[in-house]
Tab-separated table of C-alpha atoms in Angstrom:
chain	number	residue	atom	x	y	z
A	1281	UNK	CA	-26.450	-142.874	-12.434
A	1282	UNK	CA	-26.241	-140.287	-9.925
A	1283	UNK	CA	-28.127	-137.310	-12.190
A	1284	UNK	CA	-30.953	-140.251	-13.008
A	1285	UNK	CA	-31.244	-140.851	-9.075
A	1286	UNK	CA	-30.883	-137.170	-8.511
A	1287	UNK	CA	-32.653	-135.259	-11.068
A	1288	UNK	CA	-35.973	-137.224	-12.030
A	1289	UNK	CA	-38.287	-137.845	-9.787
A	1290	UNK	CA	-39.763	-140.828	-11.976
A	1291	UNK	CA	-37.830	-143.001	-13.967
A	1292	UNK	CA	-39.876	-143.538	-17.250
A	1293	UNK	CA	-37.501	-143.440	-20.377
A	1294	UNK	CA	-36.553	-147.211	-21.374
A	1295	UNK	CA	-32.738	-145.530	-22.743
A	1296	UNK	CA	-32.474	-144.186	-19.131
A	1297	UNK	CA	-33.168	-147.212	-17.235
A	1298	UNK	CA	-31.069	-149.038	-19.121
A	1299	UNK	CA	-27.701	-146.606	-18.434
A	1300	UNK	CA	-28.301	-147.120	-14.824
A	1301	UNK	CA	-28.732	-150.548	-14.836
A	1302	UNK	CA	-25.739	-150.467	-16.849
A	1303	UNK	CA	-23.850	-149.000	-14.738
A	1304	UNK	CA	-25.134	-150.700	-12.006
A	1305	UNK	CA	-23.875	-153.589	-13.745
A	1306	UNK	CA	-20.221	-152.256	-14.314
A	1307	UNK	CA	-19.612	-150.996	-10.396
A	1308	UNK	CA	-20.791	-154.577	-9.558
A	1309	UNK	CA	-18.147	-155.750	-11.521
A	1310	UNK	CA	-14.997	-153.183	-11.322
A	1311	UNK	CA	-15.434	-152.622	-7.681
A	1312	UNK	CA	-13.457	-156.095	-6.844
A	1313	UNK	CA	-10.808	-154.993	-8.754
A	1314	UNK	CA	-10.583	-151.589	-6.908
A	1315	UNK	CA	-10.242	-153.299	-3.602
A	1316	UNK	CA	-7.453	-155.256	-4.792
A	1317	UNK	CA	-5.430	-152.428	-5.879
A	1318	UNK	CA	-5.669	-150.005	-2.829
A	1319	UNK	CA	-3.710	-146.438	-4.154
A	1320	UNK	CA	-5.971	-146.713	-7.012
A	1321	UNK	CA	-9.393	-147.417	-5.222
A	1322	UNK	CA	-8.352	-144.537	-3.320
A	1323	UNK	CA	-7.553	-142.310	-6.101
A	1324	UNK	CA	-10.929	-143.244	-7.687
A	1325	UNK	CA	-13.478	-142.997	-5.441
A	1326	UNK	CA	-11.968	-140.593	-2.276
A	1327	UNK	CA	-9.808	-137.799	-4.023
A	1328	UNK	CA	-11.885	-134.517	-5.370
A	1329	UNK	CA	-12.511	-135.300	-9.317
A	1330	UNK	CA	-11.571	-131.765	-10.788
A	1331	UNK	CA	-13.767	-132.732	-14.022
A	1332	UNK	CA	-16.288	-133.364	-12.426
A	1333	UNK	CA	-16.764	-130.216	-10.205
A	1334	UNK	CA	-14.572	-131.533	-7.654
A	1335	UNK	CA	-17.138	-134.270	-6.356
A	1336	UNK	CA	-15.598	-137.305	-4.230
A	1337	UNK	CA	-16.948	-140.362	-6.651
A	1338	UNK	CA	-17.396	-142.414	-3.677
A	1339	UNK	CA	-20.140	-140.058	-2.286
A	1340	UNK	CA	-21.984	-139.410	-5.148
A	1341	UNK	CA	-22.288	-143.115	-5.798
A	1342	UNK	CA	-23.096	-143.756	-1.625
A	1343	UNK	CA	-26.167	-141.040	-2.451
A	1344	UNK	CA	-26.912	-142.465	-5.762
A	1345	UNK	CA	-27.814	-145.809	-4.629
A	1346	UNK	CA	-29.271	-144.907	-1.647
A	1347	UNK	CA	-31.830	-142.852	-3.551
A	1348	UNK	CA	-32.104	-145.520	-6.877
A	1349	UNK	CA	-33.538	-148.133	-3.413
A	1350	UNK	CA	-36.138	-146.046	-3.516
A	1351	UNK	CA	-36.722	-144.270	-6.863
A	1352	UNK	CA	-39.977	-144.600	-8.863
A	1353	UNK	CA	-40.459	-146.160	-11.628
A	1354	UNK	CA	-37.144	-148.224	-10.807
A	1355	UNK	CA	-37.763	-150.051	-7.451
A	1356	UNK	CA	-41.483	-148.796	-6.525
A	1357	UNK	CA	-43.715	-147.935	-8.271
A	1358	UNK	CA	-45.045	-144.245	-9.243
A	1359	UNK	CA	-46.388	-142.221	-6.424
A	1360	UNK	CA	-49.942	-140.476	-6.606
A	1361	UNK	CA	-49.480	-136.791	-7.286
A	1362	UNK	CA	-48.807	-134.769	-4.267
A	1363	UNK	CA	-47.081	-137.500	-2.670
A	1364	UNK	CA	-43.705	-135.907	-0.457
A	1365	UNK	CA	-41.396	-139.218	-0.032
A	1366	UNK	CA	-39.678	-139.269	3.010
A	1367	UNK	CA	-36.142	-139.881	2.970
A	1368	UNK	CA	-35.091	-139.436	6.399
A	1369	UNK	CA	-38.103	-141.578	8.119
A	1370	UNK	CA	-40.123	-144.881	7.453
A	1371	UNK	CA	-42.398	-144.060	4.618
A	1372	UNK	CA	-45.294	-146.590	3.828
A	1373	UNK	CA	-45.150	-145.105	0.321
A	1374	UNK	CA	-41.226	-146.603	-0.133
A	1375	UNK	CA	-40.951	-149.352	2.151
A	1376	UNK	CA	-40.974	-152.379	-0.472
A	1377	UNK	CA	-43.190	-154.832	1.532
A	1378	UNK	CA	-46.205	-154.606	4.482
A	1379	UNK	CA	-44.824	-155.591	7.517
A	1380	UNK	CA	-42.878	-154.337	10.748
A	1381	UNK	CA	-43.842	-150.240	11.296
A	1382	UNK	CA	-45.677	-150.222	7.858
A	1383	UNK	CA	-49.418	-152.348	7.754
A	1384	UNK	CA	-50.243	-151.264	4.328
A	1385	UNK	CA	-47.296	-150.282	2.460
A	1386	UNK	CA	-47.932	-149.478	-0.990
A	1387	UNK	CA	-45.641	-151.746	-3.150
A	1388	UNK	CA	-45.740	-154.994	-1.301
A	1389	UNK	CA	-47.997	-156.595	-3.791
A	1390	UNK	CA	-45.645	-155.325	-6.498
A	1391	UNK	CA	-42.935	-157.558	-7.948
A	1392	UNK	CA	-42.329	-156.222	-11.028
A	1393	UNK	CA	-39.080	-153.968	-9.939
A	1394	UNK	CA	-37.770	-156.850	-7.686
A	1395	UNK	CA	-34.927	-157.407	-10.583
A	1396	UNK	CA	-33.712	-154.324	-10.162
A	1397	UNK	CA	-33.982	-154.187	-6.382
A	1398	UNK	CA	-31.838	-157.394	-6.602
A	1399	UNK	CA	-29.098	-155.468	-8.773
A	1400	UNK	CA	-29.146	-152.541	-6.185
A	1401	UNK	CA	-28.365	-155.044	-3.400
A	1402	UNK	CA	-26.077	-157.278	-4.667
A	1403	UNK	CA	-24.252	-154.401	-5.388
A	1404	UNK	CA	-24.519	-152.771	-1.634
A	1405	UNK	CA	-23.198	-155.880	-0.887
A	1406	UNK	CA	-20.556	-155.755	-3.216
A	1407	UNK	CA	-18.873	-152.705	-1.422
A	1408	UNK	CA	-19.747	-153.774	1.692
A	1409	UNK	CA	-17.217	-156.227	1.350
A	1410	UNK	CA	-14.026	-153.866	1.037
A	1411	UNK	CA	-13.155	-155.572	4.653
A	1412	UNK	CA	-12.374	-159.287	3.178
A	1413	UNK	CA	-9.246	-156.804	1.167
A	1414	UNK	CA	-8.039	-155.808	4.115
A	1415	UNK	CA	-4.856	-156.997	5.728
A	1416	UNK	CA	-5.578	-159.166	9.187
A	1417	UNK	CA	-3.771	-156.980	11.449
A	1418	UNK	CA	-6.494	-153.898	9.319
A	1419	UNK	CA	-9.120	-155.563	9.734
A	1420	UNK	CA	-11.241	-154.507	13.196
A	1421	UNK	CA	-8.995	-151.392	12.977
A	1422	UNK	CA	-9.771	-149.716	9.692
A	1423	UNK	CA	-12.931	-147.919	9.173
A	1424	UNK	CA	-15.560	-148.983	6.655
A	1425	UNK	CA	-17.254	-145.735	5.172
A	1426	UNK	CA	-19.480	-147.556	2.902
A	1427	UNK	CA	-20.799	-149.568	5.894
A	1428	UNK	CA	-20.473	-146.334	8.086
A	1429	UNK	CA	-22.950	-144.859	5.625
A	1430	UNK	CA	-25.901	-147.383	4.516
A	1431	UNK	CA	-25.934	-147.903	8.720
A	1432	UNK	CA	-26.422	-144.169	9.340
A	1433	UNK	CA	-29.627	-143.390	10.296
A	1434	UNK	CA	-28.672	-139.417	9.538
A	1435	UNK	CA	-28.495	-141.130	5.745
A	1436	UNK	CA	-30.657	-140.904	3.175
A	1437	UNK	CA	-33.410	-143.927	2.969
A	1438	UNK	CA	-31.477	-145.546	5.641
A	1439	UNK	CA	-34.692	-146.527	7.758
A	1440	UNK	CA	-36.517	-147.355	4.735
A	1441	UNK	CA	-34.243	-149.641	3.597
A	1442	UNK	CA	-33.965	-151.708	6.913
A	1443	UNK	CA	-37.447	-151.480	7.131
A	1444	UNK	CA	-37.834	-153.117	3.587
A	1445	UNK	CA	-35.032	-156.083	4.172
A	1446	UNK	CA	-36.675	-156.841	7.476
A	1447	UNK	CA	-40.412	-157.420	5.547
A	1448	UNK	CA	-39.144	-158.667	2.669
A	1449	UNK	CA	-37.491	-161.444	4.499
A	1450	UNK	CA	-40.589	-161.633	7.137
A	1451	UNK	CA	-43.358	-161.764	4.571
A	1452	UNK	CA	-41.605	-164.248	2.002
A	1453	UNK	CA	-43.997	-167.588	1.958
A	1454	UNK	CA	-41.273	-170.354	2.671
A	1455	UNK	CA	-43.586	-173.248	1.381
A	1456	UNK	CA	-44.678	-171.660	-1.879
A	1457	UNK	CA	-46.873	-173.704	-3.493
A	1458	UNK	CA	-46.264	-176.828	-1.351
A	1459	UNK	CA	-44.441	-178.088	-4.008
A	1460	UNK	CA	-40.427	-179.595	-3.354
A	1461	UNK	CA	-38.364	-177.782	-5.507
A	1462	UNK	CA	-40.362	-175.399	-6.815
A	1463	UNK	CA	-37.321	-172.839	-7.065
A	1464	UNK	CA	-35.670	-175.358	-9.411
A	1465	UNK	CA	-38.361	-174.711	-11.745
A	1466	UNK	CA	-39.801	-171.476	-11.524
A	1467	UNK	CA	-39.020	-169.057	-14.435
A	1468	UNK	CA	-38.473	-166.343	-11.954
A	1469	UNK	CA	-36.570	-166.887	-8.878
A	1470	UNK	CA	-36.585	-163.579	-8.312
A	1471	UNK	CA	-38.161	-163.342	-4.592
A	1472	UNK	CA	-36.220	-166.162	-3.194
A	1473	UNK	CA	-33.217	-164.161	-4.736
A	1474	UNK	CA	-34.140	-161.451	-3.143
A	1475	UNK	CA	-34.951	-162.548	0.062
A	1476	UNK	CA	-31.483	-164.359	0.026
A	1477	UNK	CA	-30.015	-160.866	-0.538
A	1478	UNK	CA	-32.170	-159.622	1.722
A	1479	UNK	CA	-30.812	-161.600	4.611
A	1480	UNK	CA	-27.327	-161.425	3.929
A	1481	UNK	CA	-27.098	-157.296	3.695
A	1482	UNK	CA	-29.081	-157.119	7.022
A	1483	UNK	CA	-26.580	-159.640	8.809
A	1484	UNK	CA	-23.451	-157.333	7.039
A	1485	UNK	CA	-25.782	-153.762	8.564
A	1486	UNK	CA	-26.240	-155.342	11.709
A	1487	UNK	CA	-22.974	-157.047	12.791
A	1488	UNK	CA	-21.166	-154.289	11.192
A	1489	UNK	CA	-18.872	-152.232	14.683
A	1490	UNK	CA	-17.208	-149.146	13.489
A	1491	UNK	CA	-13.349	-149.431	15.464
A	1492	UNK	CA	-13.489	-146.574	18.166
């Protein structure tokens, strides 16, 4: 996941997309299980990996998905040639929907990567949640680096992604077609699913306090 979000600027092999959506897929699921069983989250995700050229797995993964948010060809679509993302900054070429900062951002009529943006999230969300493991008398004491990160501006796509929760949820059109229900039948789902996402990562971002 991390060389596919690191090392290719588009994402345009089927077999590759698949891996990381696999994998996406298997963190969503094991990462539960790691909170449960503390010494060997810990050993895991925050000790240096000497097979793997002594990278901390919980940093690589932090960068990984921070970058997949925003990688073409996965979440947005390809980029005209010459086109310098901005990682650090709101850019209207990233940002997933028009909106607050961005009037015309590139992808907001584009729904065809909102599956995969859903995956991304619900998995942010996932480790977000390592406080609910913690013990009561842990819990406004111990600090969250996973929240510490994805709340860093100095972090990669940081802006970009608040910037893209905030318009996603601001530009979704509550009363669809005008028809009750509609959700219940519509084959997608997939921007009312994100939206819901949407709303409940920005609430975790925004009431999240590091202890001091």
């Amino acid at each position: 996941m991390h060389e596919a979000a690191t090392q290719y600027k588009v994402l345009t092999n089927e077999e590759q997309i698949s891996k990381v959506k696999g994998a996406i897929h298997v963190l969503n699921r094991i990462f539960p299980l790691l909170f449960e069983e503390k010494e060997l989250f810990i050993r895991c995700m925050w000790r240096e990996q000497a097979l793997f050229n002594s990278q901390i797995n919980a940093v690589t993964m932090m960068e990984a998905i921070s970058l997949l948010l925003f990688k073409e060809g996965f979440t947005i679509m390809q980029l005209p040639d010459g086109t310098n993302p901005q990682h650090f900054g709101i850019d209207e070429n990233l940002v997933w929907r028009n909106g607050i900062s961005v009037p015309a951002a590139l992808n907001h009529s584009n729904y065809q990567y909102d599956k995969n943006r859903i995956d991304l999230l619900r998995l942010v969300i996932t480790i977000l949640s390592q406080p609910l493991y913690y013990a009561p008398d842990e819990y406004l004491l111990v600090l969250n680096p996973f929240s510490t990160y994805f709340s860093n501006k100095r972090s990669k796509n940081c802006k970009n992604l608040f910037v893209s929760l905030i318009n996603v949820i601001c530009s979704y059109d509550v009363s669809g077609y005008g028809v009750p229900y509609l959700s219940a039948i519509d084959q997608g789902g997939e921007q009312e699913t994100l939206v819901t996402l949407a709303i409940h990562l920005l609430l975790i971002l925004i009431e999240y306090k590091p202890p001091s």
